[in-house]
Coordinates of C-alpha atoms in Angstrom, one line a residue:
M26 CA 0.0 0.2 0.0
D27 CA 0.8 3.4 -1.1
L28 CA 1.0 5.4 2.5
V29 CA 1.3 8.8 1.4
A30 CA -1.8 8.2 -1.4
A31 CA -3.7 6.8 0.9
C32 CA -3.6 9.3 3.3
R33 CA -3.9 11.6 0.8
A34 CA -7.2 10.1 -0.4
F35 CA -8.3 9.9 3.1
V36 CA -7.7 13.9 3.7
S37 CA -9.4 14.9 0.6
V38 CA -12.6 12.9 1.3
S39 CA -12.8 14.2 4.9
E40 CA -12.6 17.5 3.9
H41 CA -15.0 17.3 1.2
G42 CA -17.4 15.2 3.0
S43 CA -17.8 13.0 0.0
F44 CA -16.1 10.5 -1.9
T45 CA -17.3 11.7 -5.4
V46 CA -16.3 15.2 -4.9
G47 CA -13.0 14.4 -2.8
A48 CA -12.2 12.1 -5.7
A49 CA -12.8 15.1 -8.0
A50 CA -10.6 17.4 -6.1
A51 CA -7.9 14.7 -6.1
R52 CA -8.0 14.1 -9.8
T53 CA -8.3 10.5 -8.9
A54 CA -11.0 8.0 -9.6
Q55 CA -13.5 7.4 -6.9
S56 CA -13.3 3.8 -7.3
V57 CA -9.0 4.3 -6.7
V58 CA -9.9 6.6 -3.8
S59 CA -12.5 4.2 -1.9
R60 CA -10.0 1.3 -2.2
R61 CA -7.4 3.3 -0.8
V62 CA -9.3 4.4 2.1
A63 CA -10.2 1.1 2.8
A64 CA -6.8 -0.3 2.6
L65 CA -5.7 2.3 5.0
E66 CA -8.4 1.5 7.3
Q67 CA -7.5 -2.1 7.2
R68 CA -3.8 -1.2 7.9
L69 CA -4.9 0.6 11.2
G70 CA -7.4 -1.6 12.0
E71 CA -10.2 0.6 12.6
R72 CA -12.5 2.7 10.6
L73 CA -11.9 6.6 9.6
L74 CA -15.2 7.2 7.7
D75 CA -19.0 6.6 8.9
R76 CA -20.7 6.1 5.5
S77 CA -24.1 4.9 6.7
S78 CA -25.7 8.1 5.4
R79 CA -25.5 10.0 2.1
A80 CA -22.7 12.5 4.0
V81 CA -19.1 10.9 4.8
T82 CA -18.4 11.8 8.2
L83 CA -15.2 11.1 10.5
T84 CA -15.6 8.5 13.0
P85 CA -13.8 9.4 16.5
F86 CA -10.8 7.3 15.6
G87 CA -10.6 9.6 12.0
R88 CA -10.9 12.9 13.7
D89 CA -8.0 11.7 15.9
M90 CA -5.8 10.3 12.8
L91 CA -7.3 13.4 10.4
P92 CA -4.3 15.8 11.8
T93 CA -1.3 13.4 11.5
A94 CA -2.8 12.3 8.2
K95 CA -2.4 16.1 6.9
Q96 CA 0.5 16.6 8.4
L97 CA 2.2 13.6 6.3
V98 CA 0.7 14.8 3.4
R99 CA 2.1 18.3 3.4
L100 CA 5.7 16.4 4.4
A101 CA 5.2 14.5 1.3
D102 CA 4.2 17.5 -0.7
R103 CA 7.3 19.3 0.7
F104 CA 9.6 16.7 0.0
E105 CA 8.5 16.7 -3.9
H106 CA 9.1 20.1 -4.0
E107 CA 12.3 20.1 -2.6
A108 CA 13.6 17.2 -4.7
E109 CA 12.7 19.5 -8.0
A110 CA 14.2 22.5 -6.3
A111 CA 17.5 20.1 -6.2
R112 CA 17.2 18.6 -9.4
R113 CA 17.0 22.3 -11.1
R114 CA 20.0 23.7 -8.5
P115 CA 22.5 25.5 -11.1
L116 CA 25.7 24.3 -11.0
R117 CA 27.9 27.3 -10.3
L118 CA 31.5 27.1 -12.0
A119 CA 33.9 29.2 -11.5
V120 CA 35.7 30.2 -14.8
P121 CA 38.6 32.7 -16.0
A122 CA 37.3 36.0 -16.5
V123 CA 38.9 36.0 -19.9
C124 CA 36.6 33.6 -21.2
P125 CA 34.3 35.0 -24.1
T126 CA 30.5 36.0 -23.8
G127 CA 29.9 33.8 -26.7
A128 CA 31.8 30.8 -25.7
L129 CA 30.4 30.7 -22.1
A130 CA 26.8 30.6 -24.0
R131 CA 27.6 27.9 -25.9
L132 CA 29.0 26.0 -22.7
I133 CA 25.4 26.7 -21.0
A134 CA 23.9 25.2 -24.0
Q135 CA 26.1 22.2 -24.1
A136 CA 25.5 21.6 -20.6
H137 CA 21.8 22.0 -20.7
E138 CA 21.5 19.5 -23.1
Q139 CA 23.2 17.4 -20.5
Q140 CA 20.5 18.2 -18.1
V141 CA 23.1 20.1 -16.2
L142 CA 21.8 23.7 -15.3
L143 CA 25.3 25.7 -15.5
D144 CA 25.8 28.8 -14.3
P145 CA 29.6 30.2 -14.8
F146 CA 31.0 32.6 -12.4
P147 CA 34.1 34.3 -13.6
A148 CA 36.8 35.2 -11.7
G149 CA 40.4 35.4 -10.8
P150 CA 42.8 32.4 -10.3
A151 CA 43.4 32.8 -6.7
E152 CA 39.5 33.7 -6.0
R153 CA 38.6 30.3 -8.1
A154 CA 40.7 28.2 -5.7
D155 CA 39.4 30.0 -2.8
L156 CA 35.7 29.4 -4.0
V157 CA 35.7 25.8 -4.8
T158 CA 37.6 25.0 -1.5
S159 CA 34.9 27.0 0.7
R160 CA 32.7 25.1 -1.5
Q161 CA 30.9 28.4 -2.8
V162 CA 31.0 26.9 -6.3
R163 CA 30.4 23.3 -7.0
A164 CA 33.3 23.3 -9.5
A165 CA 35.9 25.6 -10.6
L166 CA 38.3 25.9 -13.7
L167 CA 41.9 26.1 -11.4
A168 CA 45.0 27.5 -13.0
V169 CA 47.8 25.2 -13.1
A170 CA 51.4 24.7 -14.3
P171 CA 50.9 23.1 -18.1
T172 CA 52.5 19.8 -17.3
E173 CA 49.7 19.3 -14.6
A174 CA 46.7 20.6 -16.8
T175 CA 43.9 18.9 -18.5
W176 CA 43.7 22.1 -20.9
T177 CA 46.6 24.3 -22.1
V178 CA 46.2 27.6 -23.9
P179 CA 49.9 28.8 -25.6
L180 CA 50.7 32.8 -24.8
G181 CA 52.2 35.1 -26.8
L182 CA 52.5 38.6 -27.4
A183 CA 50.0 40.7 -28.9
V184 CA 51.2 44.2 -30.7
A185 CA 49.4 47.0 -32.5
H186 CA 51.2 46.2 -35.6
A187 CA 52.2 43.0 -37.5
P188 CA 55.6 42.0 -36.5
G189 CA 56.1 39.9 -39.4
G190 CA 55.9 35.7 -39.6
G191 CA 58.2 35.0 -37.0
P192 CA 57.8 35.0 -32.9
I193 CA 58.7 38.4 -31.1
Y194 CA 61.5 38.4 -28.9
L195 CA 61.5 40.0 -25.2
D196 CA 64.8 41.3 -25.9
T197 CA 63.6 43.7 -28.7
L198 CA 61.9 45.6 -26.4
R199 CA 65.3 46.6 -24.6
P200 CA 65.5 50.2 -24.3
G201 CA 68.5 51.7 -26.1
R202 CA 70.4 55.1 -25.6
A203 CA 68.3 56.9 -28.0
D204 CA 65.4 55.6 -25.7
R205 CA 66.6 57.6 -22.4
D206 CA 63.8 60.3 -22.8
Q207 CA 60.9 58.1 -23.7
R208 CA 58.8 55.8 -21.6
P209 CA 60.0 52.2 -22.1
R210 CA 58.0 49.8 -23.9
R211 CA 56.2 47.2 -21.7
V212 CA 54.8 43.8 -21.4
W213 CA 51.3 44.0 -19.6
L214 CA 50.0 40.3 -18.3
Q215 CA 46.5 40.1 -17.1
P216 CA 45.3 39.1 -14.0
E217 CA 44.7 35.7 -15.0
D218 CA 48.3 35.1 -15.9
D219 CA 49.6 36.8 -12.6
V220 CA 50.6 33.3 -11.4
P221 CA 53.9 31.7 -10.7
H222 CA 53.8 29.3 -13.3
V223 CA 53.5 32.1 -15.9
R224 CA 54.4 35.5 -14.1
D225 CA 58.0 34.1 -12.8
R226 CA 59.1 32.6 -15.9
L227 CA 58.6 36.0 -17.7
A228 CA 60.2 37.8 -14.7
R229 CA 63.3 35.6 -15.6
L230 CA 63.2 36.3 -18.9
R231 CA 62.8 40.1 -18.6
D232 CA 66.0 40.2 -16.4
A233 CA 68.0 37.8 -18.6
V234 CA 67.5 39.9 -21.7
G235 CA 67.9 43.1 -19.8
L236 CA 64.6 44.8 -19.7
L237 CA 63.8 47.4 -16.8
P238 CA 61.4 45.8 -13.8
A239 CA 58.7 48.4 -14.6
Q240 CA 58.5 46.8 -18.5
L241 CA 57.0 44.1 -17.0
A242 CA 53.4 44.9 -15.1
V243 CA 50.2 43.5 -14.4
A244 CA 47.4 45.3 -16.0
P245 CA 44.5 46.8 -14.2
A246 CA 42.0 46.1 -16.8
V247 CA 42.7 44.5 -19.9
A248 CA 41.2 47.3 -21.9
A249 CA 43.5 49.6 -20.8
A250 CA 46.2 47.6 -21.6
A251 CA 45.2 47.4 -25.0
A252 CA 44.7 50.7 -25.5
D253 CA 48.7 51.5 -24.3
V254 CA 49.1 48.4 -26.7
L255 CA 47.8 51.0 -29.5
S256 CA 49.1 54.0 -28.4
Q257 CA 52.4 53.4 -26.5
G258 CA 53.5 50.3 -28.6
D259 CA 53.4 48.0 -25.6
A260 CA 52.9 44.4 -25.6
L261 CA 50.1 42.5 -23.9
L262 CA 50.3 38.7 -23.2
C263 CA 47.6 36.7 -23.9
S264 CA 46.3 34.1 -26.2
A265 CA 46.2 33.9 -30.0
A266 CA 42.1 33.8 -29.6
Q267 CA 42.3 36.8 -27.4
A268 CA 44.6 38.7 -29.7
R269 CA 41.9 38.3 -32.5
E270 CA 38.8 39.5 -30.2
L271 CA 41.1 42.7 -29.4
R272 CA 42.1 42.9 -33.2
L273 CA 45.8 42.9 -32.3
H274 CA 48.4 40.9 -33.8
W275 CA 49.7 38.1 -31.6
R276 CA 52.7 36.0 -31.7
P277 CA 54.9 33.4 -29.6
V278 CA 57.6 34.7 -27.3
G279 CA 60.5 33.8 -29.1
E280 CA 63.1 32.9 -25.8
L281 CA 60.4 30.8 -24.3
G282 CA 58.8 28.9 -27.2
P283 CA 55.4 26.9 -27.7
G284 CA 55.7 25.4 -24.1
F285 CA 54.8 28.6 -22.5
A286 CA 50.9 28.2 -21.7
R287 CA 48.2 28.5 -19.3
G288 CA 47.1 25.7 -17.7
F289 CA 43.6 24.7 -16.6
S290 CA 41.9 21.8 -14.6
L291 CA 39.0 21.3 -13.6
A292 CA 38.3 20.8 -9.5
V293 CA 34.9 20.1 -7.8
A294 CA 34.1 20.7 -4.5
D295 CA 32.5 17.0 -3.8
E296 CA 33.5 14.1 -5.6
A297 CA 30.0 12.7 -4.8
D298 CA 28.5 15.8 -6.7
V299 CA 27.5 13.6 -10.0
D300 CA 26.7 16.4 -12.2
A301 CA 29.9 18.5 -11.3
V302 CA 31.8 15.2 -12.0
R303 CA 30.2 14.9 -15.6
V304 CA 30.9 18.2 -16.6
R305 CA 34.5 17.0 -16.9
Q306 CA 33.2 14.8 -19.4
V307 CA 30.2 16.0 -21.0
C308 CA 31.6 19.8 -21.5
A309 CA 34.9 19.3 -22.6
D310 CA 34.8 20.8 -25.9
G311 CA 32.6 23.7 -24.5
I312 CA 35.3 24.6 -21.7
S313 CA 38.1 24.2 -24.5
R314 CA 36.1 26.8 -26.8
C315 CA 36.0 28.9 -23.8
L316 CA 39.8 28.8 -22.9
G317 CA 40.8 29.3 -26.3
T318 CA 42.7 26.0 -26.6
T319 CA 40.7 24.9 -29.9
E320 CA 42.0 28.2 -31.6
R321 CA 45.0 27.8 -34.0
S322 CA 48.5 28.8 -32.5
E323 CA 48.8 31.8 -35.0
A324 CA 46.5 34.8 -35.4
A325 CA 46.0 36.1 -38.3
A326 CA 48.3 39.2 -39.5

């Protein structure tokens, strides 16, 4: 016997004083409602309803049991509501702030096809790690060294004017004697690249080729850095995809080679979270597009 269905039938009939009206209110056939109430009475060992007159009334036992039956029905309804809300709970995923809006929209659509309601949350590298550790998000794309990464994104320098077909060497930015009275050209890092495996490697190269310390700086905003690229002759460290988005010319860093890259891995707050774990498999292509790993390594001149 379905105890909840039986209690629901009992409550509906008692509230309406009729099997016919109670069944209609419950949107259930009268015969089904009658069987459910009879089964409940048999299980409890006492009659709940007096059927001796045209109007159905509660027996003394029925009056005693009705409040508990109503409570059980309310709890069952609440349980179903909570289950539905849990199924529709968005999966908040912390993503790099450099992910393009269009690629994120396609990632959300791809996840929805797999019955996952994805909610991307753009954040910086350190914040993403904190969010997943504190379980404020269910998963996060963490910045890791390329050797530990699931996804890698080659990094290079974006400049305002086409530099030719080869890579850009950092030593070409070294100020000469004729440049003493001019502001030296800078290499701007984005907050996404202000991580040891990117920043420290570039800082060591800066020192090795004789650039000034101030020639390597973290940009407060990508738009401001891109403006300096256009107006001051600076260079922006970025992916080929982002350079195209900014309409800049991208080349690899000559001294560092193709292995100089961002690295990302997907961390989940709880390995028992089935949907979060599934994102690794079912959304891998969409994540690649967001990060720019599917883009070719040379930007169009």
